[in-house]
Coordinates of C-alpha atoms (C1' of nucleotides) in Angstrom, one line a residue:
Chain A
M168 CA 53.6 27.7 -28.1
T169 CA 50.4 26.6 -29.3
R170 CA 50.9 22.9 -30.3
T171 CA 47.8 21.4 -31.4
V172 CA 47.1 18.0 -29.7
R173 CA 45.4 17.2 -32.7
S174 CA 48.5 15.8 -34.7
Q175 CA 48.0 12.2 -33.7
A176 CA 44.1 12.2 -32.8
I177 CA 43.4 8.6 -31.7
A178 CA 40.9 6.6 -33.8
R179 CA 37.4 7.4 -32.6
T180 CA 35.0 5.4 -35.0
P181 CA 31.5 6.5 -34.3
L182 CA 29.2 3.5 -33.5
H183 CA 27.1 3.4 -36.3
L184 CA 30.2 3.1 -38.6
Q185 CA 31.6 0.3 -36.9
L186 CA 28.3 -1.4 -37.1
V187 CA 28.2 -0.7 -40.8
E188 CA 31.5 -2.8 -41.3
L189 CA 30.3 -5.3 -38.8
L190 CA 27.1 -5.8 -40.5
R191 CA 28.6 -5.9 -43.9
D192 CA 31.1 -8.4 -43.0
L193 CA 28.2 -10.6 -41.5
I194 CA 26.5 -10.3 -44.8
I195 CA 29.5 -10.7 -47.0
S196 CA 30.4 -13.8 -45.0
G197 CA 26.9 -15.2 -45.3
E198 CA 26.0 -15.4 -41.8
L199 CA 23.3 -13.2 -42.6
A200 CA 21.7 -14.8 -45.7
P201 CA 20.2 -12.8 -48.6
G202 CA 16.6 -12.5 -47.5
A203 CA 17.3 -13.0 -43.8
K204 CA 15.2 -10.6 -41.6
I205 CA 17.2 -8.5 -39.3
Q206 CA 15.9 -8.3 -35.9
E207 CA 17.1 -5.1 -34.1
T208 CA 16.5 -6.2 -30.8
V209 CA 18.5 -9.2 -31.5
L210 CA 21.6 -7.5 -33.0
C211 CA 21.4 -4.9 -30.4
E212 CA 21.8 -7.6 -27.8
R213 CA 24.5 -9.1 -29.6
F214 CA 26.6 -6.5 -30.2
G215 CA 25.9 -4.4 -26.8
V216 CA 24.5 -1.3 -28.2
S217 CA 21.2 0.7 -28.2
R218 CA 18.9 0.8 -31.3
T219 CA 20.0 4.2 -32.2
P220 CA 23.0 3.5 -33.8
L221 CA 22.3 0.1 -35.1
R222 CA 19.3 1.6 -37.0
E223 CA 21.6 4.6 -38.2
A224 CA 24.0 1.7 -39.7
L225 CA 20.7 -0.1 -41.2
K226 CA 20.1 3.4 -43.0
V227 CA 23.5 3.6 -44.5
L228 CA 23.5 -0.2 -45.7
A229 CA 20.0 0.6 -47.2
S230 CA 21.3 3.6 -49.2
E231 CA 23.9 0.9 -50.3
E232 CA 21.2 -1.4 -51.3
V233 CA 23.0 -3.9 -49.1
V234 CA 19.9 -4.3 -46.9
V235 CA 16.3 -3.4 -47.7
L236 CA 14.0 -1.2 -45.2
T237 CA 10.3 -1.6 -45.4
P238 CA 8.3 1.2 -43.3
H239 CA 7.0 -0.6 -40.2
H240 CA 8.2 -4.1 -41.3
G241 CA 11.8 -3.7 -40.6
A242 CA 15.1 -4.7 -42.2
A243 CA 16.3 -7.4 -44.3
V244 CA 19.3 -8.5 -46.2
A245 CA 18.8 -7.5 -49.8
T246 CA 18.1 -10.0 -52.3
H247 CA 19.0 -9.4 -56.2
S248 CA 17.3 -11.0 -59.3
I249 CA 19.1 -12.3 -61.9
D250 CA 18.4 -9.1 -63.7
Q251 CA 19.4 -6.8 -61.2
L252 CA 22.9 -8.7 -61.2
R253 CA 23.3 -8.3 -64.6
D254 CA 22.6 -4.7 -64.5
A255 CA 25.3 -4.5 -61.7
F256 CA 27.7 -6.5 -63.7
D257 CA 27.2 -4.1 -66.4
V258 CA 28.4 -1.3 -64.8
I259 CA 31.1 -2.8 -63.0
G260 CA 32.3 -4.0 -66.5
A261 CA 32.2 -0.2 -67.4
L262 CA 33.8 0.5 -64.2
E263 CA 36.7 -2.1 -64.8
A264 CA 37.2 -0.9 -68.2
L265 CA 37.8 2.6 -67.0
A266 CA 40.2 1.2 -64.3
G267 CA 42.1 -0.8 -66.9
E268 CA 42.4 2.4 -68.9
L269 CA 43.6 4.5 -65.8
A270 CA 45.8 1.8 -64.2
V271 CA 48.5 1.5 -67.2
Q272 CA 48.7 5.2 -67.1
R273 CA 49.5 5.4 -63.5
I274 CA 50.8 2.1 -62.0
S275 CA 54.4 1.9 -61.0
N276 CA 56.6 -0.9 -61.8
A277 CA 56.6 -1.7 -58.4
E278 CA 53.0 -2.1 -58.4
I279 CA 52.9 -4.3 -61.6
A280 CA 55.7 -6.7 -59.7
A281 CA 53.4 -6.9 -56.7
I282 CA 50.4 -8.0 -58.8
A283 CA 52.6 -10.4 -60.6
R284 CA 53.6 -11.9 -57.2
L285 CA 49.8 -12.1 -56.2
H286 CA 49.4 -13.6 -59.4
E287 CA 51.5 -16.3 -58.9
R288 CA 50.3 -17.0 -55.3
M289 CA 46.8 -17.2 -57.0
V290 CA 47.9 -19.7 -59.7
R291 CA 49.3 -21.9 -56.9
H292 CA 45.7 -21.8 -54.9
F293 CA 44.3 -22.9 -58.3
E294 CA 46.8 -25.7 -59.0
A295 CA 45.8 -26.9 -55.3
G296 CA 42.2 -26.4 -55.6
R297 CA 42.1 -24.0 -52.7
H298 CA 38.9 -22.2 -53.2
R299 CA 39.0 -19.4 -50.4
P300 CA 42.3 -18.6 -50.7
Y301 CA 42.0 -18.2 -54.5
F302 CA 39.2 -15.9 -54.1
E303 CA 40.8 -13.8 -51.5
V304 CA 44.3 -13.3 -53.6
N305 CA 41.8 -12.8 -56.8
R306 CA 40.0 -9.9 -54.9
Q307 CA 43.5 -8.4 -53.8
I308 CA 44.6 -8.4 -57.3
H309 CA 41.4 -6.3 -58.6
D310 CA 41.6 -4.1 -55.6
A311 CA 45.4 -3.5 -56.3
I312 CA 44.1 -2.5 -60.1
F313 CA 41.7 -0.2 -58.8
A314 CA 44.1 1.3 -56.3
A315 CA 46.6 1.8 -59.3
T316 CA 44.1 4.1 -60.8
R317 CA 44.6 6.7 -58.1
N318 CA 40.9 7.4 -58.7
R319 CA 39.2 7.4 -55.1
T320 CA 35.7 7.5 -56.7
L321 CA 36.5 4.8 -59.0
Q322 CA 37.5 2.5 -56.3
D323 CA 34.4 3.5 -53.9
Q324 CA 32.1 2.9 -56.5
Y325 CA 33.6 -0.6 -57.5
R326 CA 33.7 -1.4 -53.9
L327 CA 30.0 -0.4 -53.3
L328 CA 28.6 -2.5 -56.3
S329 CA 31.1 -5.5 -55.5
A330 CA 30.2 -5.6 -51.9
R331 CA 26.5 -5.7 -52.8
M332 CA 27.0 -9.1 -54.6
M333 CA 30.1 -10.4 -53.0
S334 CA 28.2 -13.0 -51.4
A335 CA 27.1 -14.3 -54.6
R336 CA 30.5 -14.0 -56.0
Y337 CA 32.2 -16.0 -53.1
L338 CA 29.4 -18.5 -52.8
A339 CA 29.2 -19.5 -56.4
P340 CA 31.2 -22.4 -57.2
M341 CA 33.3 -22.4 -60.2
S342 CA 33.4 -25.5 -62.6
P343 CA 36.8 -26.7 -63.3
D344 CA 36.5 -25.3 -66.8
R345 CA 35.2 -21.8 -65.7
W346 CA 38.2 -21.7 -63.1
R347 CA 40.9 -22.5 -65.9
Q348 CA 39.2 -19.9 -67.9
A349 CA 39.5 -17.5 -65.0
I350 CA 43.2 -18.1 -64.9
T351 CA 43.6 -17.8 -68.6
D352 CA 41.8 -14.3 -68.5
H353 CA 44.0 -13.4 -65.5
D354 CA 47.4 -14.4 -67.5
K355 CA 46.0 -11.8 -70.0
I356 CA 45.2 -9.0 -67.5
L357 CA 48.9 -9.4 -66.3
A358 CA 50.3 -9.5 -69.4
A359 CA 48.2 -6.1 -70.6
L360 CA 49.4 -4.7 -67.5
Q361 CA 53.2 -5.4 -68.2
H362 CA 52.9 -4.0 -71.5
R363 CA 50.9 -1.1 -70.2
N364 CA 48.2 -1.7 -72.9
G365 CA 45.2 0.0 -71.6
T366 CA 42.8 -0.9 -74.2
A367 CA 43.6 -4.7 -74.0
L368 CA 43.3 -4.4 -70.2
A369 CA 39.8 -2.9 -70.3
R370 CA 38.8 -5.5 -73.0
V371 CA 40.1 -8.5 -70.9
L372 CA 38.7 -7.1 -67.4
K373 CA 35.4 -6.9 -69.1
R374 CA 35.3 -10.2 -70.6
H375 CA 36.9 -11.4 -67.4
L376 CA 33.7 -10.0 -65.5
A377 CA 31.3 -11.4 -68.1
H378 CA 32.8 -15.1 -67.6
K379 CA 32.0 -14.4 -63.7
F380 CA 28.8 -13.2 -64.2
E381 CA 27.9 -16.5 -66.4
T382 CA 29.2 -18.3 -63.3
V383 CA 27.0 -16.6 -60.6
R384 CA 23.8 -16.9 -63.2
A385 CA 24.1 -20.3 -63.7
W386 CA 24.4 -21.2 -60.0
L387 CA 21.7 -18.8 -59.2
E388 CA 19.6 -20.6 -61.7
R389 CA 20.4 -23.9 -60.3
E390 CA 19.7 -22.6 -56.7
A391 CA 16.4 -21.6 -57.7
G392 CA 15.8 -25.0 -59.3
A393 CA 16.8 -26.8 -56.5
Chain B
M188 CA 3.9 17.8 -24.9
T189 CA 0.8 18.2 -27.3
R190 CA 0.0 15.4 -29.2
T191 CA 1.2 15.8 -32.9
V192 CA -1.0 15.3 -35.6
R193 CA 0.6 14.2 -38.3
S194 CA -0.9 14.2 -42.4
Q195 CA -1.2 11.0 -44.0
A196 CA 1.1 12.0 -46.7
I197 CA 4.4 12.3 -44.5
A198 CA 3.4 9.2 -42.4
R199 CA 4.1 6.9 -45.3
T200 CA 7.6 7.9 -46.3
P201 CA 9.8 7.4 -43.5
L202 CA 11.0 11.2 -42.1
H203 CA 14.7 10.5 -42.7
L204 CA 14.2 9.8 -46.2
Q205 CA 12.1 13.0 -46.6
L206 CA 14.9 14.8 -45.0
V207 CA 17.5 13.1 -47.1
E208 CA 15.6 14.7 -50.3
L209 CA 14.9 17.7 -48.7
L210 CA 18.7 18.3 -47.5
R211 CA 19.8 17.0 -51.0
D212 CA 17.6 19.7 -52.6
L213 CA 18.9 22.6 -50.1
I214 CA 22.6 21.4 -51.2
I215 CA 22.0 21.2 -54.9
S216 CA 19.9 24.6 -55.2
G217 CA 23.0 26.2 -53.4
E218 CA 21.1 27.3 -50.2
L219 CA 23.6 25.0 -48.3
A220 CA 26.8 25.9 -50.0
P221 CA 29.6 23.6 -49.9
G222 CA 31.5 23.9 -47.1
A223 CA 29.0 25.0 -44.9
K224 CA 28.2 23.7 -41.7
I225 CA 25.3 22.0 -40.7
Q226 CA 23.7 22.9 -37.4
E227 CA 21.5 20.2 -36.1
T228 CA 19.4 21.8 -33.9
V229 CA 18.9 24.7 -36.6
L230 CA 17.6 22.3 -39.2
C231 CA 15.4 20.6 -36.8
E232 CA 13.8 23.8 -35.5
R233 CA 13.3 24.7 -39.2
F234 CA 11.7 21.3 -40.4
G235 CA 10.1 20.6 -37.2
V236 CA 11.5 17.5 -36.3
S237 CA 13.8 15.7 -33.9
R238 CA 17.2 15.0 -33.9
T239 CA 17.0 11.3 -34.7
P240 CA 15.7 11.3 -38.2
L241 CA 17.7 14.3 -39.0
R242 CA 20.8 12.6 -38.2
E243 CA 19.9 9.4 -39.6
A244 CA 19.6 11.5 -42.7
L245 CA 23.0 13.2 -42.4
K246 CA 24.4 9.5 -42.0
V247 CA 23.0 8.6 -45.6
L248 CA 24.3 11.6 -47.4
A249 CA 27.2 11.1 -45.7
S250 CA 27.8 7.6 -47.1
E251 CA 26.9 9.5 -50.2
E252 CA 29.7 11.9 -49.7
V253 CA 27.4 14.7 -50.0
V254 CA 28.0 15.7 -46.5
V255 CA 31.0 15.2 -44.1
L256 CA 30.8 14.1 -40.6
T257 CA 33.8 14.9 -38.3
P258 CA 33.2 12.9 -34.8
H259 CA 32.2 15.5 -32.3
H260 CA 32.4 18.6 -34.9
G261 CA 29.4 17.8 -36.6
A262 CA 28.1 18.0 -40.4
A263 CA 29.3 20.3 -43.3
V264 CA 28.2 20.2 -46.6
A265 CA 31.3 18.5 -48.8
T266 CA 33.8 20.4 -50.7
H267 CA 35.5 18.6 -53.7
S268 CA 38.9 19.8 -54.8
I269 CA 39.3 20.1 -58.8
D270 CA 41.2 16.4 -58.4
Q271 CA 38.2 14.9 -56.9
L272 CA 35.9 16.4 -59.6
R273 CA 37.9 15.2 -62.2
D274 CA 37.9 11.9 -60.7
A275 CA 34.1 11.9 -60.5
F276 CA 33.9 13.1 -64.1
D277 CA 36.1 10.4 -65.2
V278 CA 33.6 8.0 -63.6
I279 CA 30.5 9.6 -64.9
G280 CA 32.1 9.6 -68.3
A281 CA 32.3 5.7 -68.2
L282 CA 28.8 5.6 -67.0
E283 CA 27.7 7.8 -69.8
A284 CA 29.4 5.6 -72.2
L285 CA 27.9 2.4 -70.9
A286 CA 24.6 4.0 -71.0
G287 CA 25.0 5.2 -74.7
E288 CA 25.7 1.7 -75.8
L289 CA 22.9 0.4 -73.6
A290 CA 20.2 3.2 -74.8
V291 CA 20.6 2.6 -78.3
Q292 CA 19.7 -1.2 -77.8
R293 CA 16.7 -0.7 -75.7
I294 CA 15.2 2.8 -76.3
S295 CA 12.0 3.0 -78.0
N296 CA 11.0 5.2 -80.9
A297 CA 8.7 7.2 -78.8
E298 CA 11.3 7.8 -76.5
I299 CA 13.5 8.9 -79.0
A300 CA 11.0 11.4 -80.1
A301 CA 10.5 12.6 -76.6
I302 CA 14.2 13.6 -76.6
A303 CA 13.9 15.3 -79.8
R304 CA 11.2 17.3 -78.5
L305 CA 13.2 18.0 -75.4
H306 CA 16.0 19.0 -77.4
E307 CA 14.0 21.3 -79.2
R308 CA 13.3 23.3 -76.2
M309 CA 16.7 23.0 -74.8
V310 CA 17.6 24.7 -78.2
R311 CA 15.1 27.6 -77.7
H312 CA 16.4 28.0 -74.2
F313 CA 19.9 28.5 -75.3
E314 CA 18.6 30.9 -78.1
A315 CA 16.8 33.1 -75.6
G316 CA 19.9 32.8 -73.4
R317 CA 17.8 31.2 -70.6
H318 CA 20.4 29.4 -68.5
R319 CA 18.3 28.1 -65.7
P320 CA 15.5 26.4 -67.9
Y321 CA 18.1 25.3 -70.3
F322 CA 20.2 23.3 -67.5
E323 CA 16.8 22.2 -66.3
V324 CA 15.8 20.5 -70.0
N325 CA 19.5 19.4 -70.3
R326 CA 19.3 17.2 -67.2
Q327 CA 16.0 15.9 -68.4
I328 CA 17.5 14.6 -71.6
H329 CA 20.3 13.0 -69.8
D330 CA 17.9 11.5 -67.5
A331 CA 16.0 10.3 -70.1
I332 CA 18.9 8.6 -72.0
F333 CA 19.9 6.7 -68.6
A334 CA 16.4 5.7 -68.3
A335 CA 16.1 4.1 -71.5
T336 CA 18.8 1.9 -70.6
R337 CA 16.6 0.1 -68.3
N338 CA 19.4 -0.4 -66.1
R339 CA 18.5 0.8 -62.6
T340 CA 21.6 0.2 -61.3
L341 CA 23.4 2.5 -63.8
Q342 CA 20.5 5.3 -63.4
D343 CA 21.1 5.0 -59.4
Q344 CA 25.0 5.4 -59.9
Y345 CA 24.7 8.4 -62.3
R346 CA 22.2 9.9 -60.0
L347 CA 24.5 9.6 -57.2
L348 CA 27.7 10.8 -58.5
S349 CA 25.9 13.8 -60.6
A350 CA 24.2 14.8 -57.4
R351 CA 27.4 14.9 -55.5
M352 CA 28.6 17.9 -57.6
M353 CA 25.3 19.3 -59.0
S354 CA 25.6 22.3 -57.5
A355 CA 29.1 22.6 -59.2
R356 CA 27.3 21.7 -62.4
Y357 CA 24.6 24.4 -62.1
L358 CA 26.5 27.1 -60.7
A359 CA 29.5 27.0 -63.1
P360 CA 28.6 29.8 -65.8
M361 CA 29.2 28.8 -69.3
S362 CA 31.1 31.2 -71.7
P363 CA 29.2 31.8 -75.1
D364 CA 31.5 29.6 -76.7
R365 CA 31.2 26.7 -74.4
W366 CA 27.5 27.0 -74.5
R367 CA 27.4 26.7 -78.3
Q368 CA 29.8 24.1 -78.0
A369 CA 27.3 22.1 -75.8
I370 CA 24.5 22.5 -78.1
T371 CA 26.7 21.4 -80.9
D372 CA 27.4 18.0 -78.6
H373 CA 24.0 17.9 -78.2
D374 CA 23.1 17.8 -81.8
K375 CA 25.3 15.1 -82.2
I376 CA 23.8 13.3 -79.3
L377 CA 20.5 13.4 -80.7
A378 CA 21.7 12.0 -84.1
A379 CA 23.5 9.2 -82.5
L380 CA 20.5 8.2 -80.9
Q381 CA 18.2 8.4 -84.1
H382 CA 20.6 6.5 -85.8
R383 CA 20.9 3.9 -82.7
N384 CA 25.1 4.3 -83.3
G385 CA 25.8 3.1 -79.7
T386 CA 29.7 3.6 -80.4
A387 CA 29.1 7.0 -81.8
L388 CA 26.8 8.1 -78.9
A389 CA 29.3 6.6 -76.4
R390 CA 31.9 8.7 -77.7
V391 CA 30.1 12.2 -77.9
L392 CA 28.3 11.6 -74.6
K393 CA 31.9 11.2 -73.1
R394 CA 33.5 14.1 -75.0
H395 CA 30.5 16.4 -74.1
L396 CA 31.2 15.6 -70.5
A397 CA 34.8 16.3 -70.9
H398 CA 33.6 19.8 -71.9
K399 CA 31.6 20.2 -69.1
F400 CA 34.5 19.2 -66.6
E401 CA 36.8 22.0 -68.5
T402 CA 33.6 24.6 -67.5
V403 CA 33.6 23.7 -64.1
R404 CA 37.4 23.4 -63.6
A405 CA 37.9 27.0 -65.3
W406 CA 35.0 28.5 -63.0
L407 CA 36.4 26.5 -59.8
E408 CA 40.1 28.1 -60.6
R409 CA 38.6 31.3 -61.3
E410 CA 36.7 31.4 -58.0
A411 CA 39.9 30.1 -56.0
G412 CA 41.7 33.1 -57.3
A413 CA 38.9 35.5 -56.6
Chain C
dT279 C1' -13.6 -27.4 -38.9
dC280 C1' -12.6 -23.3 -40.8
dC281 C1' -12.7 -18.3 -41.2
dA282 C1' -13.4 -13.8 -39.6
dC283 C1' -12.6 -10.5 -35.8
dC284 C1' -10.8 -8.1 -31.9
dA285 C1' -7.5 -8.1 -27.9
dA286 C1' -2.6 -8.6 -26.6
dT287 C1' 1.8 -8.5 -27.9
dT288 C1' 5.7 -7.3 -30.1
dA289 C1' 8.6 -4.4 -33.3
dT290 C1' 9.5 0.0 -35.5
dG291 C1' 9.2 5.4 -35.7
dA292 C1' 10.6 9.2 -33.5
dA293 C1' 10.9 12.2 -29.7
dT294 C1' 13.3 12.9 -25.3
dT295 C1' 16.8 12.6 -22.1
dC296 C1' 21.4 11.9 -20.3
dA297 C1' 26.4 11.6 -20.9
dT298 C1' 30.6 13.7 -23.0
dA299 C1' 33.2 16.0 -26.0
dA300 C1' 34.3 20.6 -27.9
dT301 C1' 34.0 25.7 -28.3
dT302 C1' 33.6 30.0 -26.3
dC303 C1' 34.3 33.5 -23.2
dA304 C1' 36.3 35.5 -19.2
dT305 C1' 40.3 35.8 -16.4
dA306 C1' 44.9 36.0 -14.9
dA307 C1' 49.6 35.9 -15.8
dT308 C1' 53.6 37.1 -18.4
Chain D
dA117 C1' 48.7 43.9 -24.9
dT118 C1' 48.7 39.1 -25.8
dT119 C1' 48.6 34.3 -24.6
dA120 C1' 47.4 30.7 -21.7
dT121 C1' 44.1 28.4 -18.6
dG122 C1' 39.8 26.9 -17.0
dA123 C1' 35.0 27.3 -16.0
dA124 C1' 30.2 27.9 -18.6
dT125 C1' 28.2 27.0 -22.6
dT126 C1' 26.9 24.4 -26.5
dA127 C1' 26.9 20.4 -29.9
dT128 C1' 27.1 16.0 -30.5
dG129 C1' 27.0 10.5 -29.6
dA130 C1' 24.1 7.2 -27.6
dA131 C1' 20.5 5.3 -24.6
dT132 C1' 15.8 5.3 -23.1
dT133 C1' 11.2 6.6 -23.6
dC134 C1' 7.1 7.1 -25.5
dA135 C1' 3.8 6.4 -29.7
dT136 C1' 1.9 3.7 -33.3
dA137 C1' 1.6 0.2 -36.6
dA138 C1' 2.0 -4.7 -37.4
dT139 C1' 1.7 -9.3 -36.0
dT140 C1' 0.1 -12.9 -33.4
dG141 C1' -3.0 -15.6 -31.0
dG142 C1' -7.2 -16.6 -29.2
dT143 C1' -12.5 -16.4 -29.3
dG144 C1' -16.7 -16.6 -31.6
dG145 C1' -19.6 -17.8 -35.1
dA146 C1' -20.8 -20.0 -39.4

DNA sequence: TCCACCAATTATGAATTCATAATTCATAAT
DNA sequence: ATTATGAATTATGAATTCATAATTGGTGGA
């Protein structure tokens, strides 16, 4: 009996993929700030790997525009101008709109309920003024909406573009007014989901993102001036 | 070992990026068919490079989902199910709709005129039944519309997703009816551009893509059956 | 003192080498 | 004859080595 042993293959993640995730985390968390130069040997020392897999990882991140490779000059964490951010936000807006349309068609009642619970938690974080947990739950809600689309490509593209400026989204502090606005947006998002109104959901998701962009833009301009 | 004398041309662009383009072309042209196994040593021999840059290139293409890497099994040209293609077409549709909205706001009259000339050429290829030149000019028109958006991210994402199934788009033969339909679509695309009607352009671009998907789907299902 | 230029050092680009996992093929057992 | 087993071969994963471009630091000259 030829029982294939491949049935429960143990997870063997290639080194370069592990490094991709590791570096992405370092960049998202802000430990590697935008514009920071990446010294291959330094990171190799730190992670205990040779340059080969690290360089492969850098090439992948470069193709995602998370880092920038300059021939013979090395790697650096990508920086994005306000124009570039606006461009990315426009694209993400289109993706969110599509996500809204698809989600209401395919989401289960259980998933809607789960998002409602996340929503409650997020509101509580807002009321307690806890920024970091708020952002985390916020991200989970958006991820849940994209997961409900059942469209892997859509999810991947969304993650790709979000990751590219995740640090900006996380770091940009919201004014109390903007934060209240965000909560209002999310109330409408949840309502549109519960009514399975795709058009409304697409519209409010897009507007929500536009608000977020204004927050990021204001922060970047203040940063640049300071 | 003999001292390799490299020409200046290839010294400027990193090898792995050249290989990314080279491989992409091979895949788009169909020389490397979907599902084909990629033997590293074979391609290294063919291109006269070592495995290091080729493997870097494969990793980049894998992150674009143009190839699939299986640990210890090697690389293969990615195959896409009809469901995956539909997912990708949905996303491209959203991108095209956004492109339409932005293009009419930012395109110059000269660019519209250039697209009109491309349109004429495309129609002549259609009337003469020249498939390959038709597809080529068709692609140029769509690229021109995306270029008119002035949104680099949008262009990049579009190119990324189209490349992923370019072979399918190229290889799928259109029925005479579908081809006529495509020309009708393009008439409307040009008209919407000339009237700078973003809503109409977005709508017709999306519908045009839906037609294209039906062509590809029909072809794939016939292929699978045959 | 400042600038230009050249040597020394360092970092990156790419090839080669080494280790290990997967496949193939031959042999043996049922 | 067919299938299972195991050695041999092959291909991939990763480290190391080699080559070359860029940077740095110092010296000499104006």
